[in-house]
PDB file of C-alpha atoms in Angstrom:
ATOM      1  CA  UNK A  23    -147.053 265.433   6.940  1.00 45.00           C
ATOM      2  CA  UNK A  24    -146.185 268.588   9.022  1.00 54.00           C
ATOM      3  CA  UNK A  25    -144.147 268.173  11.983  1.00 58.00           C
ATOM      4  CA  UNK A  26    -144.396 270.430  14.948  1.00 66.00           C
ATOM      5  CA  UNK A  27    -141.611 270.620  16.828  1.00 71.00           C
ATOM      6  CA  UNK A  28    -143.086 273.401  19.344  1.00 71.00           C
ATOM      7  CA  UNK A  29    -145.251 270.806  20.633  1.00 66.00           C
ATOM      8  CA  UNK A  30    -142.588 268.424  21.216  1.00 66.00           C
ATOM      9  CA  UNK A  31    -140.572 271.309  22.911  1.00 72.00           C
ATOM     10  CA  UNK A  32    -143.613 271.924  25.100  1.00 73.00           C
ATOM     11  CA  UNK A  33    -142.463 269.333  27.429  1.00 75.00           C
ATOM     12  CA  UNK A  34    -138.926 269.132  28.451  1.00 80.00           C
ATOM     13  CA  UNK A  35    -139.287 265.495  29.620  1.00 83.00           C
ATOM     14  CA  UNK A  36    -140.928 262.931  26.723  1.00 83.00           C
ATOM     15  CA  UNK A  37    -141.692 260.383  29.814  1.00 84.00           C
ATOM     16  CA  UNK A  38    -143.736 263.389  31.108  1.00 85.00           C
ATOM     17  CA  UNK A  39    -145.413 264.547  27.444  1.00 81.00           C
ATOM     18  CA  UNK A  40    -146.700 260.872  27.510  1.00 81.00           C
ATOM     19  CA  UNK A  41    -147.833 261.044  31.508  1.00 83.00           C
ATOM     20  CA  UNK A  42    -150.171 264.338  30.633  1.00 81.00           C
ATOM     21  CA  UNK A  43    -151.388 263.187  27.525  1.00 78.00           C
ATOM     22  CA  UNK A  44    -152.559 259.520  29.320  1.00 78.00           C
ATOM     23  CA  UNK A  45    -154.400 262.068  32.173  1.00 76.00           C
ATOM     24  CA  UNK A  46    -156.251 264.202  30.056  1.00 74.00           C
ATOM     25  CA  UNK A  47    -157.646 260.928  27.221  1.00 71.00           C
ATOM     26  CA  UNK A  48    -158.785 258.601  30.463  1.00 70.00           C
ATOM     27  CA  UNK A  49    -161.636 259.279  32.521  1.00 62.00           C
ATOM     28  CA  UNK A  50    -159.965 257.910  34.676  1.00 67.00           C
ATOM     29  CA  UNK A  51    -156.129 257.710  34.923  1.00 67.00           C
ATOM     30  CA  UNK A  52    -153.716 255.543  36.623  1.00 71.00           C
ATOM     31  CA  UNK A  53    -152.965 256.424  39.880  1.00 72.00           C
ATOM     32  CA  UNK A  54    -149.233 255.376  39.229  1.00 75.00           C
ATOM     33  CA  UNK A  55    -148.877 256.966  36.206  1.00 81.00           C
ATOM     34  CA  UNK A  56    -145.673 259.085  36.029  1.00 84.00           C
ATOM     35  CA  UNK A  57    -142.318 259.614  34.583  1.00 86.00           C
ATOM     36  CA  UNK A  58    -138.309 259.351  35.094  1.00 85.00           C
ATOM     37  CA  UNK A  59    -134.976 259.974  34.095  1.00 86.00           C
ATOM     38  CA  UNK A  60    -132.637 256.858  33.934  1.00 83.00           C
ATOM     39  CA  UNK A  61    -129.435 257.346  32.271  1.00 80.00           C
ATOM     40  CA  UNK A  62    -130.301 260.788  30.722  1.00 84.00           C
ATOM     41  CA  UNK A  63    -133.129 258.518  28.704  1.00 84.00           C
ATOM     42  CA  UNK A  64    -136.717 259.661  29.316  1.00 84.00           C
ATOM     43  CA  UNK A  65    -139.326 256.846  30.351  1.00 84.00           C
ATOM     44  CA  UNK A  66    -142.870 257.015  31.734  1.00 83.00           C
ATOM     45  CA  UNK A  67    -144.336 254.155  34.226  1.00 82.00           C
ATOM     46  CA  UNK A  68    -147.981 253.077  35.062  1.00 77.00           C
ATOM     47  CA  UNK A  69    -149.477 250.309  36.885  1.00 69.00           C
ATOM     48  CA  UNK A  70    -150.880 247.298  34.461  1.00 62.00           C
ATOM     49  CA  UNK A  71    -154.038 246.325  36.044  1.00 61.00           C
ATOM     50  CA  UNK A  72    -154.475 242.935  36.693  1.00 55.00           C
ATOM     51  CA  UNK A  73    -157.934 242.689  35.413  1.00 57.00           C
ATOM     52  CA  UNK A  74    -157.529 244.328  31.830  1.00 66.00           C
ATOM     53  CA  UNK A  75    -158.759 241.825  29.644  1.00 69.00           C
ATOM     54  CA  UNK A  76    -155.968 240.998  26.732  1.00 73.00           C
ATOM     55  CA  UNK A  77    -156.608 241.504  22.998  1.00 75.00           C
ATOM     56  CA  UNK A  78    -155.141 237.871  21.845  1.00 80.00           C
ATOM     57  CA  UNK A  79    -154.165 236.851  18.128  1.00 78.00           C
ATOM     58  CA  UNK A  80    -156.578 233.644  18.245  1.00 83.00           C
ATOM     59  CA  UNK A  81    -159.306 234.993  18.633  1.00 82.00           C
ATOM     60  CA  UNK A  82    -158.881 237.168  15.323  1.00 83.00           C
ATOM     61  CA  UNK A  83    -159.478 234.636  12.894  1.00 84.00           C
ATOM     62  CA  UNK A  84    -161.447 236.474  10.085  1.00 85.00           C
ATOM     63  CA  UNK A  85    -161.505 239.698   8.418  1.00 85.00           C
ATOM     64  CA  UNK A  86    -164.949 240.123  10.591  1.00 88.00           C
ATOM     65  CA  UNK A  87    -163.134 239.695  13.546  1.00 87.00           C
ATOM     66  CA  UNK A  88    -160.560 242.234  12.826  1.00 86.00           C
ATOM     67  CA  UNK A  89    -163.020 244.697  11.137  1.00 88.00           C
ATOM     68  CA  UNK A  90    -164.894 244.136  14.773  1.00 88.00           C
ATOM     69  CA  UNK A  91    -161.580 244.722  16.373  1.00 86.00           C
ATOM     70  CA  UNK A  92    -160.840 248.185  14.289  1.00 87.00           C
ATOM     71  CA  UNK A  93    -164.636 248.934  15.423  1.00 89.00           C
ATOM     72  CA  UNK A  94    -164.163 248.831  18.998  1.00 86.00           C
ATOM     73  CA  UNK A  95    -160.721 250.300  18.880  1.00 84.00           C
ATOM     74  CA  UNK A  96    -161.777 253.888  16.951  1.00 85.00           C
ATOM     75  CA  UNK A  97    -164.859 254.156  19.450  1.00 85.00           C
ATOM     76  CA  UNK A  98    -162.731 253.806  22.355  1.00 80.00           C
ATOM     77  CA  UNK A  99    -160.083 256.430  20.838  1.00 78.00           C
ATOM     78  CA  UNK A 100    -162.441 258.854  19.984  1.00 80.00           C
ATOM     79  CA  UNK A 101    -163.928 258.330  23.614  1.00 77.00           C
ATOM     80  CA  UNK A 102    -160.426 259.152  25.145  1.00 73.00           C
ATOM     81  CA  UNK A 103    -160.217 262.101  22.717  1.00 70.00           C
ATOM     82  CA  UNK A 104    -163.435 263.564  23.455  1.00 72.00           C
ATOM     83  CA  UNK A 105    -162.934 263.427  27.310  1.00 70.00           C
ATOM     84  CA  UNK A 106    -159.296 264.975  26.203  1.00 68.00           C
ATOM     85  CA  UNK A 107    -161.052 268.529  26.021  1.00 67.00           C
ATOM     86  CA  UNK A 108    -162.785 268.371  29.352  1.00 68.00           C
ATOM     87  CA  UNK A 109    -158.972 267.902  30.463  1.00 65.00           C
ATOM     88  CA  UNK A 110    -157.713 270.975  28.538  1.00 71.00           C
ATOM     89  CA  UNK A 111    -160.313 273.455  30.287  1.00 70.00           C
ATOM     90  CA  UNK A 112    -158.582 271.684  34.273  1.00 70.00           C
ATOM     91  CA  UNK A 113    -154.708 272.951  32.546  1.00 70.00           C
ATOM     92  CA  UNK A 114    -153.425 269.196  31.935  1.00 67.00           C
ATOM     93  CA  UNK A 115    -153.087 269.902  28.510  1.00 68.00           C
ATOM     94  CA  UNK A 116    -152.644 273.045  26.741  1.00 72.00           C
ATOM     95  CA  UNK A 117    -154.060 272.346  23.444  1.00 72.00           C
ATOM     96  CA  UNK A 118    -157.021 270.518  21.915  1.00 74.00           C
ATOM     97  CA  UNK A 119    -156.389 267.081  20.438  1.00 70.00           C
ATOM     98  CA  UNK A 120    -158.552 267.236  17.213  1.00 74.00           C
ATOM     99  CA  UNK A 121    -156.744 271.095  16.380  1.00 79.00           C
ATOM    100  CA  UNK A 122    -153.187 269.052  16.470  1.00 78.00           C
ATOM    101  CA  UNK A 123    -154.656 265.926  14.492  1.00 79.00           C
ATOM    102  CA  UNK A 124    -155.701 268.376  12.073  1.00 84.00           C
ATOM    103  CA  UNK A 125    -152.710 270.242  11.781  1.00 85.00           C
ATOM    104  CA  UNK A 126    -150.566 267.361  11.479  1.00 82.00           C
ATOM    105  CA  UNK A 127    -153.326 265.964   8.821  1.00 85.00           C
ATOM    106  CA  UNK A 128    -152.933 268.917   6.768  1.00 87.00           C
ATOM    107  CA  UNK A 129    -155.658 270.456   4.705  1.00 90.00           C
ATOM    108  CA  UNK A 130    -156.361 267.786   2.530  1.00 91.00           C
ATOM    109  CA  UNK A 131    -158.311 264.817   4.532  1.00 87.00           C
ATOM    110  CA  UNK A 132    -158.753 263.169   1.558  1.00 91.00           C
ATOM    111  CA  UNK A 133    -154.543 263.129   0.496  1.00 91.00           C
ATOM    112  CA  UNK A 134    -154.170 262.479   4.113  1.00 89.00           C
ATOM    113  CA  UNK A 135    -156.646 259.463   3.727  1.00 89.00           C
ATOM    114  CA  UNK A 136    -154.556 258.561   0.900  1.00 92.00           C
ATOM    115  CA  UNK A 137    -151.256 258.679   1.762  1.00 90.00           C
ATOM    116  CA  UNK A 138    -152.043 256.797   5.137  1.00 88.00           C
ATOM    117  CA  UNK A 139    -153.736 253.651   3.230  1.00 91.00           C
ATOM    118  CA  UNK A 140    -150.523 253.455   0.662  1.00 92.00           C
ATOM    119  CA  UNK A 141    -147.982 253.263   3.855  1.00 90.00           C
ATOM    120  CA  UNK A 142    -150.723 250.642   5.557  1.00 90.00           C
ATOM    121  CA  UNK A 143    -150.553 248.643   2.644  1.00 91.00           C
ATOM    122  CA  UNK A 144    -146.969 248.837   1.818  1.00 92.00           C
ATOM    123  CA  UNK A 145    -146.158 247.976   5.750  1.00 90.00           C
ATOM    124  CA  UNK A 146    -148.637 245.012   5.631  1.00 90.00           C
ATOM    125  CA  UNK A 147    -146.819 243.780   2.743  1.00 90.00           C
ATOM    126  CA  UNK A 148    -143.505 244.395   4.406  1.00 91.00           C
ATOM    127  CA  UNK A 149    -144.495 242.616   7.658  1.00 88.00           C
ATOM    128  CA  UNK A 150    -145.739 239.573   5.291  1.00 89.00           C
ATOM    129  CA  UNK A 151    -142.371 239.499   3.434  1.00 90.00           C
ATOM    130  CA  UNK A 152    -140.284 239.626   6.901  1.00 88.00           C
ATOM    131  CA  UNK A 153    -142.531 236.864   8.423  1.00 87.00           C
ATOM    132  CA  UNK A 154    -141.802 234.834   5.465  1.00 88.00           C
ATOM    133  CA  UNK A 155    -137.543 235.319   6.193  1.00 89.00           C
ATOM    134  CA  UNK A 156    -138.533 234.399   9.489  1.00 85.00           C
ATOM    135  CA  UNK A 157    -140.305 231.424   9.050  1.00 84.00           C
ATOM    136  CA  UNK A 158    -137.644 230.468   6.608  1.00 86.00           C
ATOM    137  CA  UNK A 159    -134.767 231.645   8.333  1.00 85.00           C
ATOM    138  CA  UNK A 160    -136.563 229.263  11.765  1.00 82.00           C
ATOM    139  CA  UNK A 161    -137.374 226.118   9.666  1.00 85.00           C
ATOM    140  CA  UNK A 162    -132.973 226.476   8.581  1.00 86.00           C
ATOM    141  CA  UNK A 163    -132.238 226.781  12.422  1.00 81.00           C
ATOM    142  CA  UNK A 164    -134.706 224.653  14.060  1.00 78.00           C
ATOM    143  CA  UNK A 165    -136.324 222.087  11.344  1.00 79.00           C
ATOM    144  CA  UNK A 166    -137.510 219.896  13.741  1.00 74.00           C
ATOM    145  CA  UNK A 167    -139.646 222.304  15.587  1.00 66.00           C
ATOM    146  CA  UNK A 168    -140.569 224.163  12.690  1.00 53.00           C
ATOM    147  CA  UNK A 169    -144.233 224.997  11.102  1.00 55.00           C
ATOM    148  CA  UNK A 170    -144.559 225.521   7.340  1.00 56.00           C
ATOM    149  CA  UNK A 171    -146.555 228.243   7.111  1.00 52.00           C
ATOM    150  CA  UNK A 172    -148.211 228.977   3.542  1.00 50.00           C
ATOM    151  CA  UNK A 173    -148.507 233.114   2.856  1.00 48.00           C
ATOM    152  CA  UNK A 174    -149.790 234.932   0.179  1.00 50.00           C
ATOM    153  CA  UNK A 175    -147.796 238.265  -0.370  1.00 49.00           C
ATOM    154  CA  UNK A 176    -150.696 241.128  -0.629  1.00 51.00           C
ATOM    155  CA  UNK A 177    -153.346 239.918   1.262  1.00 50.00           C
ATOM    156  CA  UNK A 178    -152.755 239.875   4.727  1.00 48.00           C
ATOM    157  CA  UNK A 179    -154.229 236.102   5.022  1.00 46.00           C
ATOM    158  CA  UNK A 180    -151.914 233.788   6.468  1.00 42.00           C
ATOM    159  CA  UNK A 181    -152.934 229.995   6.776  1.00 40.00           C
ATOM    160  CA  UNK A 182    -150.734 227.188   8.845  1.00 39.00           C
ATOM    161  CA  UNK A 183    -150.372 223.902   7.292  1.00 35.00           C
TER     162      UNK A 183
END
């Protein structure tokens, strides 16, 4: 995938890249949103709001509920990327969202496509593999405490016994 690193360089403070990107995808941004330096590391700060409602792994039980999940999520990123260009026109960003996504997609959607379900799948399966040294690494150190979980590698469905 191409790498730009002029839009990287844009910003001479990451903590602040993040802080003008946040402004220009919410309607609506955090009052407290901004950045610092700590120990020549670059962070960025906001205010968690105590009446954000939490995405919690229980109540995805079934591919439904995840597909439902996915739903939601791309509507809601698309929304912040849409109000994104208002934001360019006010100066808090300097490009448009959907010209960099492009860029970086290249000029094939369709490889693009491609090549980002192979690394979703290969991560899924590598996040099922590590959860299974986990689980066996926990039951070693803790077997009294321990819950045998029963995985099948490739399918992302996990079921506790």
């Amino acid at each position: 995938m191409p790498y730009s690193e002029a839009f990287w360089n844009s910003f001479g403070h990451q903590g602040k890249r993040v802080t003008a990107t946040q402004q220009a995808m919410h309607h609506k941004a955090d009052s407290y949103l901004g950045y610092l330096t700590l120990e020549e590391r670059h962070f960025y700060v906001r205010e968690r709001s105590p009446y954000k409602k939490r995405l919690e792994p229980k109540d995805i039980q079934t591919a439904e509920d995840m597909i439902r999940v996915l739903e939601v999520m791309g509507c809601l990123t698309a929304k912040m990327h849409a109000r994104a260009d208002a934001d360019v026109d006010q100066g808090i960003l300097t490009y448009h969202s959907e010209q960099e996504i492009a860029k970086a997609m290249g000029p094939d959607p369709e490889a693009f496509a491609s090549y980002l379900s192979h690394w979703a799948y290969a991560y899924a399966n590598q996040v099922e593999k590590d959860y299974v040294m986990f689980t066996e690494w926990f039951q070693e150190r803790f077997p009294a405490t321990a819950v045998e979980p029963s995985v099948q590698l490739g399918t992302g469905e996990q079921v506790l016994n």
